[in-house]
Coordinates of C-alpha atoms and ligand atoms in Angstrom, one line a residue:
M20 CA 1.1 -81.9 11.4
Q21 CA 2.4 -83.4 14.2
S22 CA 6.4 -83.1 15.1
L23 CA 7.7 -85.9 17.4
K24 CA 10.9 -87.2 19.6
L25 CA 12.0 -90.7 18.9
I26 CA 14.6 -92.1 21.1
A27 CA 16.7 -94.9 18.9
P28 CA 17.1 -97.6 20.2
H29 CA 21.2 -98.1 21.1
L30 CA 22.7 -98.2 18.1
F31 CA 26.1 -96.6 16.9
F32 CA 24.8 -95.7 13.6
F33 CA 21.5 -95.2 12.3
A34 CA 19.8 -93.6 10.4
C35 CA 16.3 -92.6 11.0
L36 CA 13.8 -92.3 8.2
F37 CA 9.8 -91.1 8.6
Y38 CA 7.3 -92.4 5.9
V39 CA 3.5 -91.9 6.5
F40 CA 1.8 -95.1 4.6
D41 CA -1.1 -97.4 4.5
P42 CA 0.9 -100.4 6.1
T43 CA -2.8 -102.8 4.6
E44 CA -1.4 -102.0 1.0
S45 CA 0.4 -105.7 0.9
Q46 CA 2.1 -104.5 -2.3
N47 CA 4.7 -101.9 -0.5
I48 CA 7.9 -102.7 0.3
I49 CA 7.4 -102.3 4.0
Y50 CA 12.0 -102.0 4.2
S51 CA 14.5 -102.9 2.2
Y52 CA 18.5 -103.7 3.9
C53 CA 21.4 -103.9 1.7
D54 CA 25.0 -104.5 3.2
T55 CA 26.8 -102.3 1.7
G56 CA 29.8 -103.5 3.3
N57 CA 30.1 -106.7 1.1
N58 CA 29.5 -106.8 -2.8
Y59 CA 29.7 -108.8 -5.6
T60 CA 30.9 -108.9 -8.6
S61 CA 29.3 -109.1 -11.9
G62 CA 29.1 -112.0 -13.7
S63 CA 30.0 -113.5 -10.8
V64 CA 30.2 -117.6 -9.4
F65 CA 28.6 -115.6 -6.6
E66 CA 26.2 -113.8 -8.6
Q67 CA 24.9 -116.9 -10.5
N68 CA 24.2 -118.8 -7.1
L69 CA 22.2 -115.9 -5.9
N70 CA 19.8 -116.2 -9.4
L71 CA 19.6 -120.2 -8.3
T72 CA 18.5 -118.8 -4.7
L73 CA 17.0 -116.1 -5.4
T74 CA 14.5 -118.2 -8.3
S75 CA 14.6 -121.3 -5.6
L76 CA 12.8 -118.9 -2.8
A77 CA 10.5 -117.0 -5.0
S78 CA 9.2 -121.0 -6.4
N79 CA 9.0 -122.9 -2.6
A80 CA 7.9 -120.4 -0.8
S81 CA 4.1 -121.2 -1.5
L82 CA 4.3 -124.9 -0.9
T83 CA 4.4 -123.7 2.9
G84 CA 4.7 -120.3 3.8
F85 CA 8.5 -121.4 4.1
S86 CA 11.6 -122.0 2.5
T87 CA 15.9 -122.0 3.3
T88 CA 17.9 -122.6 1.0
A89 CA 22.1 -122.9 0.5
I90 CA 23.7 -122.9 -3.3
G91 CA 26.9 -122.8 -4.3
Q92 CA 30.0 -124.3 -2.7
N93 CA 32.6 -122.0 -0.6
P94 CA 33.7 -119.2 -0.5
N95 CA 30.4 -118.7 -3.2
T96 CA 27.9 -119.6 -1.1
V97 CA 24.5 -118.3 -1.2
Y98 CA 21.8 -118.7 2.3
G99 CA 18.2 -117.5 1.0
L100 CA 15.8 -117.0 3.1
V101 CA 11.4 -116.6 2.6
L102 CA 9.0 -116.4 4.9
C103 CA 5.0 -115.2 4.3
R104 CA 2.7 -114.0 6.6
G105 CA 1.3 -116.9 8.7
D106 CA -2.3 -115.9 8.2
V107 CA -1.6 -115.2 4.2
S108 CA -3.2 -117.8 0.9
Q109 CA -0.8 -119.5 -0.9
Q110 CA -1.6 -117.5 -3.8
D111 CA -0.4 -113.7 -2.2
C112 CA 2.5 -116.4 -0.6
Q113 CA 3.7 -117.1 -4.0
A114 CA 3.1 -113.3 -5.2
C115 CA 4.4 -111.6 -2.6
A116 CA 8.0 -114.5 -3.1
S117 CA 8.0 -113.6 -6.6
T118 CA 8.3 -109.8 -6.5
A119 CA 10.5 -109.9 -4.3
S120 CA 12.8 -111.9 -5.2
I121 CA 13.2 -109.0 -8.5
E122 CA 12.9 -106.5 -5.9
I123 CA 15.7 -107.1 -4.0
I124 CA 18.0 -107.2 -6.7
K125 CA 17.0 -104.3 -7.6
Q126 CA 16.9 -102.0 -4.7
C127 CA 20.4 -103.5 -3.1
S128 CA 21.9 -103.0 -7.2
N129 CA 25.1 -102.6 -5.1
N130 CA 25.1 -106.5 -5.8
N131 CA 25.6 -106.7 -1.9
K132 CA 26.4 -109.8 -0.6
E133 CA 23.7 -109.8 2.2
A134 CA 20.0 -108.3 1.6
A135 CA 16.7 -108.3 2.9
I136 CA 13.3 -107.1 1.4
S137 CA 10.3 -107.1 4.0
Y138 CA 6.5 -107.0 3.0
D139 CA 3.2 -107.1 4.6
N140 CA 3.1 -110.8 2.9
C141 CA 6.4 -111.8 3.2
L142 CA 10.2 -111.5 4.2
L143 CA 13.1 -112.5 1.7
R144 CA 16.9 -112.7 3.2
Y145 CA 19.9 -113.7 1.5
S146 CA 23.5 -113.7 2.3
D147 CA 27.2 -114.6 1.8
R148 CA 27.1 -116.3 5.7
R149 CA 25.0 -119.2 6.7
F150 CA 21.8 -117.1 8.7
F151 CA 19.7 -120.1 9.7
S152 CA 18.4 -120.9 13.4
T153 CA 20.3 -117.7 14.5
V154 CA 18.9 -114.6 16.0
D155 CA 19.0 -111.4 14.5
S156 CA 16.3 -109.1 16.4
S157 CA 17.2 -105.6 16.5
P158 CA 14.6 -103.7 15.0
K159 CA 14.3 -102.8 11.1
L160 CA 11.3 -100.8 11.0
M161 CA 8.5 -99.6 14.2
L162 CA 5.7 -98.5 13.3
Y163 CA 3.0 -96.6 15.2
N164 CA -0.8 -95.9 14.4
V165 CA -1.1 -91.8 15.7
N166 CA -4.4 -92.7 17.3
N167 CA -3.7 -92.3 21.0
V168 CA -5.7 -95.0 23.2
T169 CA -7.9 -94.4 26.0
E170 CA -7.3 -96.4 28.7
P171 CA -3.0 -96.8 28.4
V172 CA -3.3 -98.4 31.7
V173 CA -5.7 -101.1 30.6
F174 CA -4.4 -101.6 27.4
N175 CA -0.6 -101.9 28.1
R176 CA -1.9 -104.5 30.6
Q177 CA -4.3 -106.9 28.3
L178 CA -1.6 -105.7 25.2
G179 CA 1.5 -107.1 27.7
N180 CA -1.0 -110.5 27.8
L181 CA -2.0 -111.3 24.7
L182 CA 1.7 -110.6 23.3
R183 CA 2.9 -113.1 26.3
N184 CA 0.3 -115.8 25.5
L185 CA 0.3 -115.1 21.3
S186 CA 4.6 -115.6 22.1
S187 CA 4.1 -118.5 23.7
N188 CA 2.2 -120.3 21.5
A189 CA 4.1 -119.3 18.7
A190 CA 8.0 -120.2 20.4
S191 CA 5.8 -124.0 20.7
S192 CA 3.9 -124.2 17.4
T193 CA 6.0 -125.0 14.0
S194 CA 4.8 -122.9 12.2
K195 CA 5.9 -120.2 14.1
F196 CA 3.1 -118.3 14.0
S197 CA -0.1 -117.1 16.2
A198 CA -2.6 -114.3 16.1
G199 CA -5.0 -113.4 18.4
Q200 CA -7.6 -111.1 20.0
T201 CA -8.6 -109.8 24.0
N202 CA -10.7 -107.6 25.2
F203 CA -10.0 -104.5 26.0
L204 CA -12.3 -102.4 27.1
D205 CA -16.3 -103.3 26.1
F206 CA -16.8 -103.9 23.2
Q207 CA -13.0 -103.1 22.1
Y208 CA -10.7 -105.7 21.2
I209 CA -6.9 -105.7 20.7
N210 CA -6.4 -108.0 17.9
A211 CA -2.4 -109.4 17.2
M212 CA 0.1 -111.7 15.7
V213 CA 3.6 -112.4 15.4
Q214 CA 5.6 -114.3 13.4
C215 CA 9.3 -116.2 14.5
T216 CA 11.3 -117.5 10.9
R217 CA 10.7 -121.3 11.3
D218 CA 14.0 -122.0 11.1
L219 CA 14.7 -120.9 15.3
A220 CA 13.8 -123.0 17.3
G221 CA 11.3 -122.4 20.1
N222 CA 13.7 -121.1 23.3
N223 CA 15.1 -119.1 20.5
C224 CA 12.2 -117.8 18.9
S225 CA 10.7 -117.0 22.0
N226 CA 13.5 -115.0 23.1
C227 CA 13.5 -113.1 19.6
L228 CA 10.1 -112.4 20.0
Q229 CA 10.6 -111.6 24.1
D230 CA 13.7 -108.4 22.3
I231 CA 10.8 -106.8 19.7
I232 CA 8.4 -106.7 23.0
R233 CA 10.6 -104.2 25.2
Y234 CA 10.5 -101.8 21.5
I235 CA 7.1 -101.6 21.7
P236 CA 7.0 -98.2 24.9
Q237 CA 9.8 -96.3 22.5
C238 CA 8.1 -96.8 19.2
C239 CA 4.1 -97.5 20.0
N240 CA 3.2 -96.1 24.0
G241 CA 0.2 -95.8 24.5
K242 CA -1.0 -95.9 20.6
E243 CA -4.1 -97.9 19.0
G244 CA -1.6 -99.4 16.8
G245 CA 2.1 -100.9 16.5
Q246 CA 4.8 -103.1 15.5
V247 CA 8.3 -104.3 15.6
L248 CA 10.0 -106.0 12.8
S249 CA 13.2 -108.0 12.7
L250 CA 14.7 -110.5 10.3
S251 CA 13.8 -112.6 13.0
C252 CA 11.2 -112.2 14.1
N253 CA 8.1 -109.4 14.4
L254 CA 4.5 -107.7 15.9
R255 CA 1.6 -106.4 15.1
F256 CA -1.2 -105.0 17.1
E257 CA -4.4 -102.8 16.0
I258 CA -7.8 -102.5 17.7
Y259 CA -9.3 -103.2 14.7
S260 CA -8.8 -107.0 13.3
F261 CA -6.8 -107.0 10.6
F262 CA -6.2 -110.9 9.8
L263 CA -6.7 -111.5 6.5
L264 CA -8.0 -115.1 7.2
S265 CA -10.8 -115.8 9.0
S266 CA -8.4 -115.7 12.5
P267 CA -8.0 -117.8 14.5
P268 CA -8.5 -116.3 18.1
P269 CA -8.1 -117.8 21.3
P270 CA -10.6 -120.9 22.0
S271 CA -10.5 -119.0 25.5
L272 CA -12.1 -115.7 24.1
V273 CA -15.5 -114.8 23.9
Q274 CA -16.3 -113.4 20.3
P275 CA -18.1 -110.5 19.9
N276 CA -21.2 -110.6 17.5
S277 CA -20.3 -109.2 14.9
T278 CA -17.8 -110.7 13.6
S279 CA -14.5 -110.0 12.6
Q280 CA -13.8 -108.1 9.0
D281 CA -11.3 -108.8 6.7
E282 CA -8.6 -107.0 7.0
K283 CA -10.2 -103.4 7.1
K284 CA -8.3 -99.7 6.7
S285 CA -6.6 -98.2 9.0
T286 CA -8.7 -94.9 9.3
S287 CA -5.3 -93.2 10.4
K288 CA -2.2 -92.9 8.3
V289 CA 1.2 -94.3 10.3
I290 CA 4.1 -93.0 11.1
V291 CA 7.7 -95.1 10.6
F292 CA 10.1 -94.7 11.8
V293 CA 13.4 -96.7 10.6
A294 CA 16.9 -97.7 12.6
I295 CA 19.8 -99.5 11.1
P296 CA 21.3 -101.9 13.3
L297 CA 25.2 -102.6 12.6
A298 CA 27.5 -106.1 14.0
A299 CA 28.6 -103.6 16.2
T300 CA 25.3 -102.3 18.2
M301 CA 27.1 -103.7 21.2
V302 CA 28.0 -99.8 21.9
V303 CA 25.5 -98.7 24.4
A304 CA 24.8 -95.6 23.7
L305 CA 22.3 -94.5 23.6
I306 CA 21.5 -91.9 20.3
V307 CA 18.4 -89.2 20.5
C308 CA 17.3 -88.8 17.4
C309 CA 15.3 -85.7 16.9
C310 CA 13.2 -86.2 14.1
F311 CA 10.8 -83.0 13.1
F312 CA 8.8 -83.4 10.5
W313 CA 6.2 -82.4 8.5
R314 CA 3.3 -83.8 5.2
N315 CA 5.7 -82.2 2.6
G316 CA 3.8 -83.6 -0.5
K317 CA 4.2 -86.4 -2.1
K318 CA 7.9 -86.0 -1.9
K319 CA 10.1 -88.5 -0.5
R320 CA 13.5 -88.2 1.0
V321 CA 16.1 -90.5 2.8
D322 CA 19.0 -89.3 4.3
T323 CA 21.8 -92.0 5.3
D324 CA 25.3 -92.2 6.6
P325 CA 27.5 -92.7 4.1
D326 CA 29.7 -94.2 6.1
Q327 CA 27.6 -97.4 7.9
E328 CA 27.7 -100.9 6.6
G329 CA 24.3 -101.3 6.0
S330 CA 21.9 -99.4 3.9
M331 CA 18.0 -98.6 4.1
A332 CA 16.5 -98.7 0.8
T333 CA 13.1 -96.6 -0.3
L334 CA 10.5 -97.6 -2.6
D335 CA 9.0 -95.9 -5.3
Q336 CA 5.3 -97.3 -3.9
W337 CA 5.9 -95.3 -1.0
N338 CA 5.3 -91.7 -2.8
S339 CA 2.1 -92.5 -3.3
Y340 CA 1.0 -92.1 0.3
G341 CA 2.8 -89.2 1.1
A342 CA 6.0 -89.6 2.2
I343 CA 7.5 -86.9 5.3
G344 CA 11.2 -85.6 6.4
S345 CA 13.5 -87.3 7.8
S346 CA 17.0 -86.9 9.6
A347 CA 19.6 -88.9 10.4
A348 CA 22.9 -88.1 13.2
G349 CA 25.2 -90.7 14.5
Ligands
NAG8 C1 29.6 -101.6 -2.0 O1 29.6 -101.1 -3.2 C2 28.6 -99.4 -3.1 C3 28.4 -98.9 -3.6 O2 29.3 -98.8 -5.3 C4 30.4 -98.7 -1.8 O3 29.7 -97.8 -1.4 C5 31.3 -99.5 -0.9 O4 31.9 -99.2 -0.7 C6 31.5 -100.8 -1.9 N1 31.8 -101.9 -1.2 C7 32.8 -102.2 -1.1 C8 33.2 -103.7 0.4 O5 34.0 -103.0 -1.9
NAG9 C1 21.6 -112.9 -12.5 O1 20.6 -112.6 -12.8 C2 19.9 -111.2 -13.9 C3 18.8 -110.6 -13.5 O2 17.8 -111.6 -14.1 C4 21.1 -111.4 -14.7 O3 21.5 -109.4 -15.2 C5 22.3 -111.6 -14.4 O4 22.9 -111.6 -15.5 C6 22.4 -112.8 -13.7 N1 23.6 -113.2 -13.3 C7 23.8 -114.8 -13.9 C8 25.6 -114.6 -13.0 O5 23.8 -115.6 -14.0
NAG10 C1 13.2 -125.6 -5.6 O1 12.7 -125.1 -6.2 C2 14.1 -125.6 -7.0 C3 13.2 -125.0 -8.9 O2 13.8 -123.4 -7.8 C4 13.6 -127.2 -6.9 O3 15.1 -127.4 -8.1 C5 13.5 -128.2 -6.3 O4 13.9 -128.9 -5.4 C6 12.6 -126.8 -4.4 N1 13.0 -127.3 -3.7 C7 12.1 -127.7 -3.1 C8 12.1 -128.3 -1.1 O5 10.9 -128.3 -2.9
NAG11 C1 19.5 -120.7 20.9 O1 19.0 -121.7 21.6 C2 20.5 -122.7 21.9 C3 19.6 -122.9 22.7 O2 18.4 -124.1 22.4 C4 21.3 -121.5 22.5 O3 22.2 -122.1 23.0 C5 22.2 -120.0 21.6 O4 22.3 -118.9 22.5 C6 20.4 -119.5 21.2 N1 20.7 -118.8 20.2 C7 20.4 -117.4 20.1 C8 21.6 -116.6 18.7 O5 20.0 -117.0 21.1
NAG12 C1 -1.8 -88.3 20.9 O1 -1.1 -87.7 22.3 C2 0.3 -87.5 21.9 C3 0.6 -86.2 23.5 O2 0.0 -87.0 24.0 C4 -0.9 -85.8 20.8 O3 0.4 -84.9 20.7 C5 -1.6 -86.4 19.4 O4 -1.6 -84.9 18.9 C6 -2.0 -87.6 20.0 N1 -2.8 -88.0 19.4 C7 -4.0 -88.5 18.7 C8 -4.0 -88.0 17.1 O5 -4.8 -87.7 18.9
NAG13 C1 -3.6 -115.8 28.4 O1 -3.7 -117.2 28.6 C2 -3.9 -117.5 29.8 C3 -4.2 -119.5 29.9 O2 -4.3 -119.5 28.4 C4 -5.8 -117.3 29.7 O3 -6.4 -117.4 31.0 C5 -5.3 -115.5 29.2 O4 -7.3 -115.0 29.4 C6 -5.0 -115.5 28.2 N1 -4.2 -113.6 28.4 C7 -4.9 -113.3 26.9 C8 -4.9 -111.4 27.3 O5 -4.9 -113.6 26.4
NAG14 C1 -25.6 -112.4 16.9 O1 -26.2 -111.8 16.1 C2 -27.3 -112.4 15.1 C3 -27.7 -111.7 14.5 O2 -27.1 -111.1 13.2 C4 -28.2 -113.1 15.8 O3 -29.2 -113.9 15.7 C5 -27.5 -114.1 16.6 O4 -28.8 -114.5 17.9 C6 -26.8 -112.8 17.9 N1 -25.8 -114.1 18.2 C7 -25.7 -113.5 19.8 C8 -25.0 -114.3 20.9 O5 -25.9 -112.6 20.4

């Protein structure tokens, strides 16, 4: 099928994982992140606090779509955060948060003191350090729609304008979420959404979004759709409407007569690139990851660098979409 070459963000240690799957399946884990440098012992006070944290996050997520909690005394305090995608219903938020709170322990089964798990509908994260209100904009995952746009110059200009507008809307709103569309060609629109975790201050949200927007040329240049996901903020754009609720497009825009449908299935598969950043990503070493891959039936293959402090876990469900080869370097 395709072969491609991707340039990793300037990270010293990383692993690349490529998958083909349909990102519109909300039940699939998009990524999970387990910090293997820091473990707790089974039956410890930390584990108790973690259990309480996850219960609290799962039970409180759907109230507003966002919840943070800190449980226990130093040094066993567990900090947790859950964020639902800005346009999901309460029920879907609740369902996602509940699943995430269970699955994060299964995915990070080495008793990791810090972990995150991301679905299409929600993100859940915990740590032994207080991470609230701080920005972690290093991409945990980039995805792109394999279809190419017909007019990349026009597309990029319009996409840039749209993302700038959405970013400033998100940063200044309490929901830290914004979705909208803009013209592309005569009967085509670019749909996009951006979201920050709600603990971020406006300027921090804005900075986070700017950081991840900068990765679009690396992951998704000339593509009809793409996503960049970090722990503190994420973005997605497509030429079809993927908004879940009747979307609130910017009032300044003229709607096409045909009303935008609910999430339309992407006709294309999406190729996934996973990068694992380390705390020490100050190293401005540009490492090139040449990953030639092939469609490999329904089989999953994961390579990770055993020396790295973080590891990405992947989900069995992905198998049903067929995973493709991967390669790691460092
Ligand atoms: C945490 O657990 C993993 C898996 O058992 C192990 O590889 C790693 O060395 C442990 N880390 C620490 C700091 O104990
Ligand atoms: C935490 O929850 C897990 C899974 O429900 C359970 O196996 C474990 O015993 C609990 N740990 C503590 C300390 O309560
Ligand atoms: C979150 O849920 C817990 C129960 O798991 C509850 O005790 C707590 O008051 C809730 N917090 C908020 C802010 O609703
Ligand atoms: C967040 O914004 C404050 C200013 O309001 C700034 O001092 C701080 O460095 C920012 N934090 C991050 C992580 O960007
Ligand atoms: C998109 O363009 C690239 C190179 O420009 C090409 O290799 C690839 O096959 C194209 N993808 C599709 C789906 O046409
Ligand atoms: C961005 O916002 C400005 C001012 O609100 C508006 O004029 C412009 O059309 C918007 N552009 C896009 C691409 O949404
Ligand atoms: C949109 O289409 C409907 C019929 O599907 C028609 O009645 C209506 O006038 C159209 N609106 C515009 C603005 O063209």
